[in-house]
Coordinates of C-alpha atoms in Angstrom, one line a residue:
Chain B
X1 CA 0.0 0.0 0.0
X2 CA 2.8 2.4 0.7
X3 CA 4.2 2.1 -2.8
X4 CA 1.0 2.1 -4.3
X5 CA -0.4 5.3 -3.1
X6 CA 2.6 7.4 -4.0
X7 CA 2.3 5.8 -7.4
X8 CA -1.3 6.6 -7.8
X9 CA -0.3 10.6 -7.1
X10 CA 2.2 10.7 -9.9
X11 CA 0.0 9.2 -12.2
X12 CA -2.5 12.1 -11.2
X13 CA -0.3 14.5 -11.6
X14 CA 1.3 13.7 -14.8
X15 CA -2.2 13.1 -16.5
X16 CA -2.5 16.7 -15.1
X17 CA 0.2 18.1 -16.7
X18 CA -0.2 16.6 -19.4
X19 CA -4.0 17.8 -20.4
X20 CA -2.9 21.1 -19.4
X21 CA 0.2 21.3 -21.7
X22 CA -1.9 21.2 -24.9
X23 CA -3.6 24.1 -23.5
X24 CA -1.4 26.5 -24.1
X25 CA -0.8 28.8 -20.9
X26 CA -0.1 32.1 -22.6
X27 CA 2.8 34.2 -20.7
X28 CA 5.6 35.4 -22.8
X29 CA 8.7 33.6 -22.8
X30 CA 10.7 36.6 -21.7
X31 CA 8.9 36.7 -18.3
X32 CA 9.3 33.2 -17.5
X33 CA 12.9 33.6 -18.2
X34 CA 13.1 36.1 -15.6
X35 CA 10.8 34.3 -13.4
X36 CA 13.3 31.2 -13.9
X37 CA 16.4 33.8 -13.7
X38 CA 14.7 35.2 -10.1
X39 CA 13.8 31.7 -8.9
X40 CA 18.1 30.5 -9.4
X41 CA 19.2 33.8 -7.9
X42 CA 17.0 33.4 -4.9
X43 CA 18.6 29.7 -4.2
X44 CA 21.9 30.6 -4.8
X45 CA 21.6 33.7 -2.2
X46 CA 19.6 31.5 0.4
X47 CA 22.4 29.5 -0.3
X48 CA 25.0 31.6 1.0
X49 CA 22.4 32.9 3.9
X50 CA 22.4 29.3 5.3
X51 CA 26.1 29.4 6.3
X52 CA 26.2 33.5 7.3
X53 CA 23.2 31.8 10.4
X54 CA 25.3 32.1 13.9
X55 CA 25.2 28.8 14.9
X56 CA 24.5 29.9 18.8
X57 CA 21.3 31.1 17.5
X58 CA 20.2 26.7 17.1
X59 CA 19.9 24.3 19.7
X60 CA 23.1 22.8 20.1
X61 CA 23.2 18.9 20.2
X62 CA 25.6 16.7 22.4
X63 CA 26.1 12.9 22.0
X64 CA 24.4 11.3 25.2
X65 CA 27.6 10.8 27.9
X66 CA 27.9 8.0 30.3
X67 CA 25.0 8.4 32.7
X68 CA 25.9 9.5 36.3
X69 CA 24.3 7.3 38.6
X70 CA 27.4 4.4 38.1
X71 CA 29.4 6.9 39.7
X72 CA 27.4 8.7 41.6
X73 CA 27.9 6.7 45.0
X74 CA 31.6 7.3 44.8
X75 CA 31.1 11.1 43.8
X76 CA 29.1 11.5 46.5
X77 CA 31.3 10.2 49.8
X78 CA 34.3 12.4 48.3
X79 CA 32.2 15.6 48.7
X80 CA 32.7 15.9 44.4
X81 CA 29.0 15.9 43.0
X82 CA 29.7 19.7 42.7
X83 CA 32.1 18.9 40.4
X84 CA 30.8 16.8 38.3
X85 CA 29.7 17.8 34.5
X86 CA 26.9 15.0 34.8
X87 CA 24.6 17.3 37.5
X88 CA 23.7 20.7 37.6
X89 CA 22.9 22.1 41.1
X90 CA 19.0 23.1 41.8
X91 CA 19.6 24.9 45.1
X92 CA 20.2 24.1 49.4
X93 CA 17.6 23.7 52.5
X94 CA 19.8 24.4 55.5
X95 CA 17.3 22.9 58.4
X96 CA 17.9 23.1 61.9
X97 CA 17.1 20.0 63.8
X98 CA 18.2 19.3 67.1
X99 CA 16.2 15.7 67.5
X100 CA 18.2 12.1 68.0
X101 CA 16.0 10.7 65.0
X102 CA 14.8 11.1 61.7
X103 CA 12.3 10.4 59.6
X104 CA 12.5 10.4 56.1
X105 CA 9.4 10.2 53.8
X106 CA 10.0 10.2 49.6
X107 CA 6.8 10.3 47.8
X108 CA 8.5 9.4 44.5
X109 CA 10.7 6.9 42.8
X110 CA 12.5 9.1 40.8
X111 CA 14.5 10.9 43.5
X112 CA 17.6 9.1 44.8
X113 CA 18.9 10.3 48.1
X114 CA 22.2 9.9 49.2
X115 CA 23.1 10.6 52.9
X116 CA 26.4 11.3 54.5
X117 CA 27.2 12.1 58.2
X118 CA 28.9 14.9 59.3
X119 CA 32.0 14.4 61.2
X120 CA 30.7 16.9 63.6
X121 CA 27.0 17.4 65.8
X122 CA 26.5 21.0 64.6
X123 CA 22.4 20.1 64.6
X124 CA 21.9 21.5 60.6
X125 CA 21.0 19.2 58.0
X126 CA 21.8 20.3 54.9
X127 CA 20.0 19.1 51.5
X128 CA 21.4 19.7 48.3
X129 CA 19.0 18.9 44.9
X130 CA 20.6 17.8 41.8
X131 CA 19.2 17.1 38.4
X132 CA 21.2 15.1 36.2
X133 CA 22.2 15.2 32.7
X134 CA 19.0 14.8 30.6
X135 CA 19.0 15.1 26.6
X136 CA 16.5 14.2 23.8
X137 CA 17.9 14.3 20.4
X138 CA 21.1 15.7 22.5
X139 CA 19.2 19.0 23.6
X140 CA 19.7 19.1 27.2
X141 CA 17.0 20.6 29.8
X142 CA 18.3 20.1 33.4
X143 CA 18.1 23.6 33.7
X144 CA 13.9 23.1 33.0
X145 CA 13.7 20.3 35.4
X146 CA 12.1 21.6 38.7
X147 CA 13.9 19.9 42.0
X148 CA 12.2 18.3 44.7
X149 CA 10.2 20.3 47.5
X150 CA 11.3 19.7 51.3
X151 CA 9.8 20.5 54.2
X152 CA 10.9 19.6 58.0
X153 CA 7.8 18.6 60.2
X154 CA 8.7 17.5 63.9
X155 CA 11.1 14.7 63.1
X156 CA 10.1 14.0 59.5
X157 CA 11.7 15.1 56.5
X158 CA 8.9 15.4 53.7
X159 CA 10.3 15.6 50.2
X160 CA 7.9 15.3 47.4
X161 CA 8.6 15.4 43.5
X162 CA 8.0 18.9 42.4
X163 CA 7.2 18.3 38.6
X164 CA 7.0 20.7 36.3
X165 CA 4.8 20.3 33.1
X166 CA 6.8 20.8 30.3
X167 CA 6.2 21.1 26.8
X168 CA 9.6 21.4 24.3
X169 CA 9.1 21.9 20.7
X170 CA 11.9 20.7 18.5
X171 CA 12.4 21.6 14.8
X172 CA 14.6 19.0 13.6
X173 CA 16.4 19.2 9.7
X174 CA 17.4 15.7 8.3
X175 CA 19.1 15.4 5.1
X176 CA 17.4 14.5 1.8
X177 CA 17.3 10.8 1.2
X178 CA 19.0 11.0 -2.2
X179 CA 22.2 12.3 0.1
X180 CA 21.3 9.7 3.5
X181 CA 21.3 6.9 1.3
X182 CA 25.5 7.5 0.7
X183 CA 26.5 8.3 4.2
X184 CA 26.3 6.7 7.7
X185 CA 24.2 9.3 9.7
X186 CA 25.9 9.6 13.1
X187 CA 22.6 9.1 15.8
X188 CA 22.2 11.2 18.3
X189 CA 18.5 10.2 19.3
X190 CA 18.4 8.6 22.8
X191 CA 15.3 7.8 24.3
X192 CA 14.1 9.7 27.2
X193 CA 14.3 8.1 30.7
X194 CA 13.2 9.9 33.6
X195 CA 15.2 12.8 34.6
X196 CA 17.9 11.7 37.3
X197 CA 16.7 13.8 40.5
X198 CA 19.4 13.3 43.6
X199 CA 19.3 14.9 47.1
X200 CA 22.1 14.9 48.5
X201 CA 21.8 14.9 52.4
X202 CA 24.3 15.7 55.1
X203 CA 22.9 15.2 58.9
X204 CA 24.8 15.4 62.2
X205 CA 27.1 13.0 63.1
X206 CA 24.8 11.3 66.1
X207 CA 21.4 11.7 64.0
X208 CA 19.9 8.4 63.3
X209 CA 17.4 7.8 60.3
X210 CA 14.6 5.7 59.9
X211 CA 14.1 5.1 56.3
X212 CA 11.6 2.9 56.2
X213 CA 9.5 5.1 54.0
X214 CA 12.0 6.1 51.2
X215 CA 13.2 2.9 49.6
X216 CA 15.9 5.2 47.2
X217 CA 17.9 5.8 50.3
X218 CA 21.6 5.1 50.3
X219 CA 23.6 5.9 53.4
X220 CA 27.4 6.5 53.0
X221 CA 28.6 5.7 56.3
Chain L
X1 CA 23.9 15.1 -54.9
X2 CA 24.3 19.1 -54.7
X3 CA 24.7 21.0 -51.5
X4 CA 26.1 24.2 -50.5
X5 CA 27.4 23.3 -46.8
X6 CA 28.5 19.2 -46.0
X7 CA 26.0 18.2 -43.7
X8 CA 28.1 17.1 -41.0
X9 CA 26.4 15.1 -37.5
X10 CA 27.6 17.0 -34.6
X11 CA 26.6 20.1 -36.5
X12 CA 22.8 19.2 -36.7
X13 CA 23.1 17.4 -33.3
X14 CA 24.7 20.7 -31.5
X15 CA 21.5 22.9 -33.8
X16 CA 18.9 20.5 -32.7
X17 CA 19.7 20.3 -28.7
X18 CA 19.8 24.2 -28.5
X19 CA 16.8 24.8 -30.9
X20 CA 15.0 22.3 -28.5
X21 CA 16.3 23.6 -25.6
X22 CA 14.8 27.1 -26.3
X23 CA 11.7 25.7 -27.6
X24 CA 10.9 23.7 -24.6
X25 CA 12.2 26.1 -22.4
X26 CA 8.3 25.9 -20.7
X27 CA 9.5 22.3 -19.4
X28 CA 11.7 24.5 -17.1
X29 CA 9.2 27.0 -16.3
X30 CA 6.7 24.0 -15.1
X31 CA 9.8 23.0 -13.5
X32 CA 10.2 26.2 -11.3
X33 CA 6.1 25.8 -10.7
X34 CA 6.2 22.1 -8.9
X35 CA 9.3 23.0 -7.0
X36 CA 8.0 26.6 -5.9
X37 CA 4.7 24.3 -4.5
X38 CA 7.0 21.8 -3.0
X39 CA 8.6 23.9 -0.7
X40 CA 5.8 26.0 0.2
X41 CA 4.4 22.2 0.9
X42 CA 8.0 21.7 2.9
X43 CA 7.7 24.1 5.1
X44 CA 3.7 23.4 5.9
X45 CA 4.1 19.0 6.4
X46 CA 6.0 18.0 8.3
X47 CA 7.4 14.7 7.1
X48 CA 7.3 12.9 10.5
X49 CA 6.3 14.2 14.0
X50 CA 6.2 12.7 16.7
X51 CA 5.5 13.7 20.7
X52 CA 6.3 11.7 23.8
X53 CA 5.3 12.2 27.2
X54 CA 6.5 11.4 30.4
X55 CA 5.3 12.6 33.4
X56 CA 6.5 15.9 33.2
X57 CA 7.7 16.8 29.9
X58 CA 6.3 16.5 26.8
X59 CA 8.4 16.4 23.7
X60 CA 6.8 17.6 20.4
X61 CA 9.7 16.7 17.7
X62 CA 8.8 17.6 13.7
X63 CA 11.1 16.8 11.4
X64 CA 11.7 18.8 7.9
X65 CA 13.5 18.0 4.9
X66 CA 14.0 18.7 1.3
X67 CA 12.5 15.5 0.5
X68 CA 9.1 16.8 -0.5
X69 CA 11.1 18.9 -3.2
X70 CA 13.4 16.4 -4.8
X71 CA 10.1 14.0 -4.9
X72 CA 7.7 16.8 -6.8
X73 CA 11.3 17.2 -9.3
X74 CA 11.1 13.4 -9.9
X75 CA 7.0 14.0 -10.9
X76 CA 7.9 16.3 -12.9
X77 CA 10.8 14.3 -14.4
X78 CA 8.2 11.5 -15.6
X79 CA 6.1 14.5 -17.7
X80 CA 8.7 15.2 -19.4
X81 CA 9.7 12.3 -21.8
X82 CA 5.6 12.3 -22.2
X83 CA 5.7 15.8 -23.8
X84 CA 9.1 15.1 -25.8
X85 CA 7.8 12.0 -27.0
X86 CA 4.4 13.5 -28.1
X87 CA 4.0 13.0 -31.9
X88 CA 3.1 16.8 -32.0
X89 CA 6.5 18.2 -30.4
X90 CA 8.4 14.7 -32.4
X91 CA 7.6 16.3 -35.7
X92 CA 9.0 19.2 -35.5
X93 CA 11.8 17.4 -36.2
X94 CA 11.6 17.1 -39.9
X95 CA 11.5 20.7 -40.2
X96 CA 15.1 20.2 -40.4
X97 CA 17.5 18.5 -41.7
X98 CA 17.8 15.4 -39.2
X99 CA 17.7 11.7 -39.1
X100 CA 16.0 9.7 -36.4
X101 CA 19.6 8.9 -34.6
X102 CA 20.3 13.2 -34.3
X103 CA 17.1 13.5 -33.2
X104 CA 17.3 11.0 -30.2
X105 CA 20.6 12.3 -29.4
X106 CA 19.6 15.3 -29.0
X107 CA 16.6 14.3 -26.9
X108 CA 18.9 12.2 -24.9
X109 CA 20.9 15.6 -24.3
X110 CA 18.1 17.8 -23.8
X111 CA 16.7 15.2 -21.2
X112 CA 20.3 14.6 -19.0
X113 CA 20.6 18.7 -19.3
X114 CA 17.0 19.3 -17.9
X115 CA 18.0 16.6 -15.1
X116 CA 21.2 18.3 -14.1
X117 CA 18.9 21.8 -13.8
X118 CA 16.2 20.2 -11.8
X119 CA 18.6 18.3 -9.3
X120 CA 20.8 21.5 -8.5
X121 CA 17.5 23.7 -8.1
X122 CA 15.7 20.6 -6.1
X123 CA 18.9 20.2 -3.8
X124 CA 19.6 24.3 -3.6
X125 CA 15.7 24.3 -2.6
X126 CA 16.4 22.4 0.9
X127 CA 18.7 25.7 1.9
X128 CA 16.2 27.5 0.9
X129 CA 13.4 26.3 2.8
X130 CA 16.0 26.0 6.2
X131 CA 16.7 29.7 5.5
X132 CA 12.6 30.6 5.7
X133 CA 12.5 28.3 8.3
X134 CA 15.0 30.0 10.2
X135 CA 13.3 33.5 9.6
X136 CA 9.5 32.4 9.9
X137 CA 9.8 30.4 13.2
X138 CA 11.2 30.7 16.7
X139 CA 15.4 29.4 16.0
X140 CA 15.8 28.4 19.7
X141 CA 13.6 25.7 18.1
X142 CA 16.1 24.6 15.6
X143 CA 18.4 21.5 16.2
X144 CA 21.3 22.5 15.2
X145 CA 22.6 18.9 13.8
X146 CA 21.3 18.6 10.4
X147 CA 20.4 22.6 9.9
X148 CA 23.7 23.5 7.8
X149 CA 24.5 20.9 4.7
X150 CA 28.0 21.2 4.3
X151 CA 29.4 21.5 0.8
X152 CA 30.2 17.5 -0.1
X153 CA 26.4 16.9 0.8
X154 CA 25.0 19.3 -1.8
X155 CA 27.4 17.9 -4.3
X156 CA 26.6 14.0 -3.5
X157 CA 22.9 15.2 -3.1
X158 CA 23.1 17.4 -6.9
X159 CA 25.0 13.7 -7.8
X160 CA 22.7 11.2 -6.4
X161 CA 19.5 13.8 -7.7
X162 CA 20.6 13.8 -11.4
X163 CA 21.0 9.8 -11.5
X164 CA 17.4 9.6 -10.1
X165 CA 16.3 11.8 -12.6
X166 CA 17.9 10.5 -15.8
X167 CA 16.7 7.1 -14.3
X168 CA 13.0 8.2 -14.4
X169 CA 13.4 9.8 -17.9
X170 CA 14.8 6.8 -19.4
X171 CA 12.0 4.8 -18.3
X172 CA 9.6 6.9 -19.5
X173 CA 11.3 8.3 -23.0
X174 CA 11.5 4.5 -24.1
X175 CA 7.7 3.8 -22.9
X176 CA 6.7 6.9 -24.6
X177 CA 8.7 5.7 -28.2
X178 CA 7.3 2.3 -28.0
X179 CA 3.6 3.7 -27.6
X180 CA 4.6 5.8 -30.9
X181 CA 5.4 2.2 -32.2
X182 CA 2.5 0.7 -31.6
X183 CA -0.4 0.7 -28.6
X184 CA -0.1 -3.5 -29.1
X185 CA 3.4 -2.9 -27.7
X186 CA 3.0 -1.0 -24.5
X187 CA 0.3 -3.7 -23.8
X188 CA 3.0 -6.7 -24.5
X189 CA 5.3 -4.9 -22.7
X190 CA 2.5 -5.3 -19.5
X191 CA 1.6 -8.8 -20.7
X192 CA 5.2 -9.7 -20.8
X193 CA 5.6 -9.0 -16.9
X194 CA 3.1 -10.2 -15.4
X195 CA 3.4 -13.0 -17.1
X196 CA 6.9 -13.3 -15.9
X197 CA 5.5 -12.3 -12.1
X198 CA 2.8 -15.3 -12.9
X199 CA 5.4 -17.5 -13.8
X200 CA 7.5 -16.8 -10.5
X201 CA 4.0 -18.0 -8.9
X202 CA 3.4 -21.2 -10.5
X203 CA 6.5 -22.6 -10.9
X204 CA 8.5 -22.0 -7.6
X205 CA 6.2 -23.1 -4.9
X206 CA 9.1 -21.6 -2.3
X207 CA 8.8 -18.0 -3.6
X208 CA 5.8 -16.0 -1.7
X209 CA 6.1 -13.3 -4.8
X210 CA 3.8 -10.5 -5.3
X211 CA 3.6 -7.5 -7.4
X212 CA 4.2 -5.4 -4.5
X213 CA 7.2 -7.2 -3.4
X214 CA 8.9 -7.4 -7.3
X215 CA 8.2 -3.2 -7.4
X216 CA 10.3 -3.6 -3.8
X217 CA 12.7 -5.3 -5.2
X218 CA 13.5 -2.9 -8.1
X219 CA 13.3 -0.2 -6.2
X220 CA 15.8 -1.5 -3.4
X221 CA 17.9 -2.3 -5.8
X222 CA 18.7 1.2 -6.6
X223 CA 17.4 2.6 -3.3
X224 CA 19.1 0.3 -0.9
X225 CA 22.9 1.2 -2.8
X226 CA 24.8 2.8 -0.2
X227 CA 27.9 3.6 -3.0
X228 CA 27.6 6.5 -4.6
X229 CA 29.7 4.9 -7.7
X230 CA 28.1 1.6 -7.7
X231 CA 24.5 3.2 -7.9
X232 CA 25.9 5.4 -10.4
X233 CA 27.0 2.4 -12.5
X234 CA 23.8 0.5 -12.3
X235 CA 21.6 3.9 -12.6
X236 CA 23.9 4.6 -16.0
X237 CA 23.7 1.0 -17.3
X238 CA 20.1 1.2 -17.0
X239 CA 19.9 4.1 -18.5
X240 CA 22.2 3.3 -21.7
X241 CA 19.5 -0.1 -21.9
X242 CA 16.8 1.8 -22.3
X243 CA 18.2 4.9 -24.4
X244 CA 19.5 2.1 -26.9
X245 CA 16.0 1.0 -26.7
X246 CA 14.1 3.8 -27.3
X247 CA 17.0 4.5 -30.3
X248 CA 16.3 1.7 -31.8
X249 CA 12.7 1.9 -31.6
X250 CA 12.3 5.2 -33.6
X251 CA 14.6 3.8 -36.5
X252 CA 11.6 1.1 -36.8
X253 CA 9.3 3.9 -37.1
X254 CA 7.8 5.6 -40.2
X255 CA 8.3 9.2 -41.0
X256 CA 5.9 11.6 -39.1
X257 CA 5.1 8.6 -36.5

């Protein structure tokens, strides 16, 4: 059916053209000439155009890099997710919290939480969000991905997924098949997987936590 | 035999291709027409879009191409060897001094020239529509990757074009002579395939063949060629078959036929 319907079009068409060639379409020679001679000047200027476009101006595409999570464990107890290209930083809660326990309650699957202790009991806990590298077709959006909420109630620690509703509109130009069919087309698509949302928790050294609600937790030490 | 001037071959053959190259200068023109709707078209359909949605973000990718251009140039390239091999425009011909061989040759040239105009305004036609794409819509839109055609892709693209083209025209100027020939020929020439697609059918029980699948076939077999010089030599061969063809055709035929 595929073949067939294209077919059917051409056939159309050329039957088309055809009928109307014996009626002749009377405009003078000369004008089509310079319609012709306008039409050539215009592609050969659009052309040039093409390659005067600031490339800045475009979404810029990246081939998708090892994902940060196998690392992330080790990142984490050297103090080094700051550093790493993988995460961008969404922001710190500084709580105060002088309790001996606490509880920790993660309405969503998507955030991983990694906790450290402090070598010290200076009763802050500090939680730092980070989203991490996230690309379709190699744009990336961490920077449109909203971090978790957290709020400190008695001796609970509520974080919930904050999600933001998102619509991205991509243009994307493909070459024409005459020239795809001659060269291996480097792919950049990767499916989307759920952005990579981490908070990173540091608690007083004596603070104990009860995680039986958050089933993402990892504890360094 | 008295003449003032030898009548020499390349002469008349060099006379004829640029007398009919002015004459059928409207073949360009309709040309210009299809191409101008194609990428009007272009930039209106999208040739694949696609959204996904997770729970938060929504992707809503379209993808645009020159495709829509190059595949109105090849419709136009099957009208052509239809006009050129109308008895109307065919006998013209004998308003000059010609034989049937100048005459084809200089078809032939008209046809590859008309070929190499429509690929090179077909594949200058895909910057063209990136450029008003660039202008009409929001660029922070535009994936960069696959936006600027770098010079060697125009050329293999112009390359790759042409050979699609002269393809086509081939085809179509031998089907065209051998309806001048005779209307009992175009339906032998039918007859003659599917009997050969029947015949596939009843005698190799093993062989699931359809019509369907033999038109696959063909068309892989240029299609699926990922060598630009090995397509080339099997779109040329082709096309040497069936201009011999359609050569040898019109020496059967009778004057004014």
């Amino acid at each position: 059916m595929t073949i067939i319907f294209p077919i059917i079009i051409i056939l159309i068409t050329v039957v088309f053209v055809l009928k109307k060639n014996t009626t002749k379409l009377s405009i003078p020679v000369k004008y089509k000439k310079y319609f012709v001679f306008l039409y050539c000047t215009i592609l050969f200027v659009s052309t040039i155009v093409l390659y005067f476009i600031p490339k800045n101006n475009l979404i810029s595409v990246k081939k998708p890099t090892e994902p940060i999570s196998k690392v992330l464990r080790e990142l984490a107890s050297q103090d080094k997710l700051n550093a790493s290209t993988g995460l961008t930083q969404k922001g710190t809660f500084i709580f105060d919290y002088s309790g001996k326990t606490l509880k920790i309650f993660g309405s969503s699957i998507n955030i991983e939480f990694i906790c450290k202790r402090k070598n010290i009991d200076d009763g802050k806990i500090e939680a730092t969000n980070y989203v991490g590298d996230f690309s379709y077709h190699g744009f990336d959006i961490p920077d449109k991905i909203n971090p978790p909420s957290m709020k400190l109630m008695k001796n609970e620690l509520l974080l919930s997924d904050n999600k933001s509703k998102i619509d991205i509109k991509i243009n994307n130009f493909t070459l024409d098949f005459t020239t795809n069919q001659f060269i291996k087309n480097e792919n950049y698509e990767t499916m989307p997987l759920f952005p990579m949302k981490i908070v990173y928790l540091k608690i007083p050294k004596s603070l104990q936590i009860d995680n039986t609600s958050c089933n993402t937790l990892q504890m360094l030490n | 035999m008295m003449y003032l001037i030898e009548p020499n071959s390349f002469n008349i053959l060099k006379k004829q291709y640029f007398f009919k190259l002015k004459t059928n200068f409207g073949l360009i023109f309709n040309l210009i027409l299809f191409q101008i709707f194609a990428i009007f078209l272009s930039l209106v359909v999208k040739m694949t879009s696609s959204s996904f949605g997770m729970d938060e973000l929504t992707f809503y990718v379209s993808s645009f191409s020159g495709n829509i251009v190059i595949g109105f140039t090849l419709i136009w390239a099957c009208t052509v060897p239809a006009i050129l091999t109308n008895s109307k425009i065919r006998n013209i011909d004998f308003t000059f001094v010609s034989n049937r061989f100048t005459s084809n040759i200089s078809n032939i040239g008209l046809l590859i020239t008309l070929s190499l105009f429509g690929s090179v305004t077909a594949c200058l036609s895909s910057n063209l529509i990136r450029v008003l794409f660039y202008f009409i819509s929001n660029p922070k839109s535009i994936v960069n990757e696959g936006f600027f055609v770098s010079p060697q892709y125009i050329l293999i693209s112009i390359i790759s074009t042409t050979l699609y083209i002269i393809l086509v025209m081939s085809i179509l100027y031998f089907l065209g002579l051998l309806k001048q020939l005779t209307k009992v020929f175009i339906i032998l020439f039918f007859a003659i395939a599917v009997a050969i697609i029947l015949g596939f059918k009843l005698f190799s029980s093993t062989i699931n063949f359809t019509l369907i699948d033999l038109i696959n076939k063909v068309f892989n077999f240029y299609k699926g060629e990922s060598s630009l010089v090995v397509f080339a030599v099997k779109v040329l061969l082709t096309a040497l078959v069936f201009f011999s063809g359609a050569t040898l055709i019109s020496s059967k035929l009778e004057v004014r036929r």
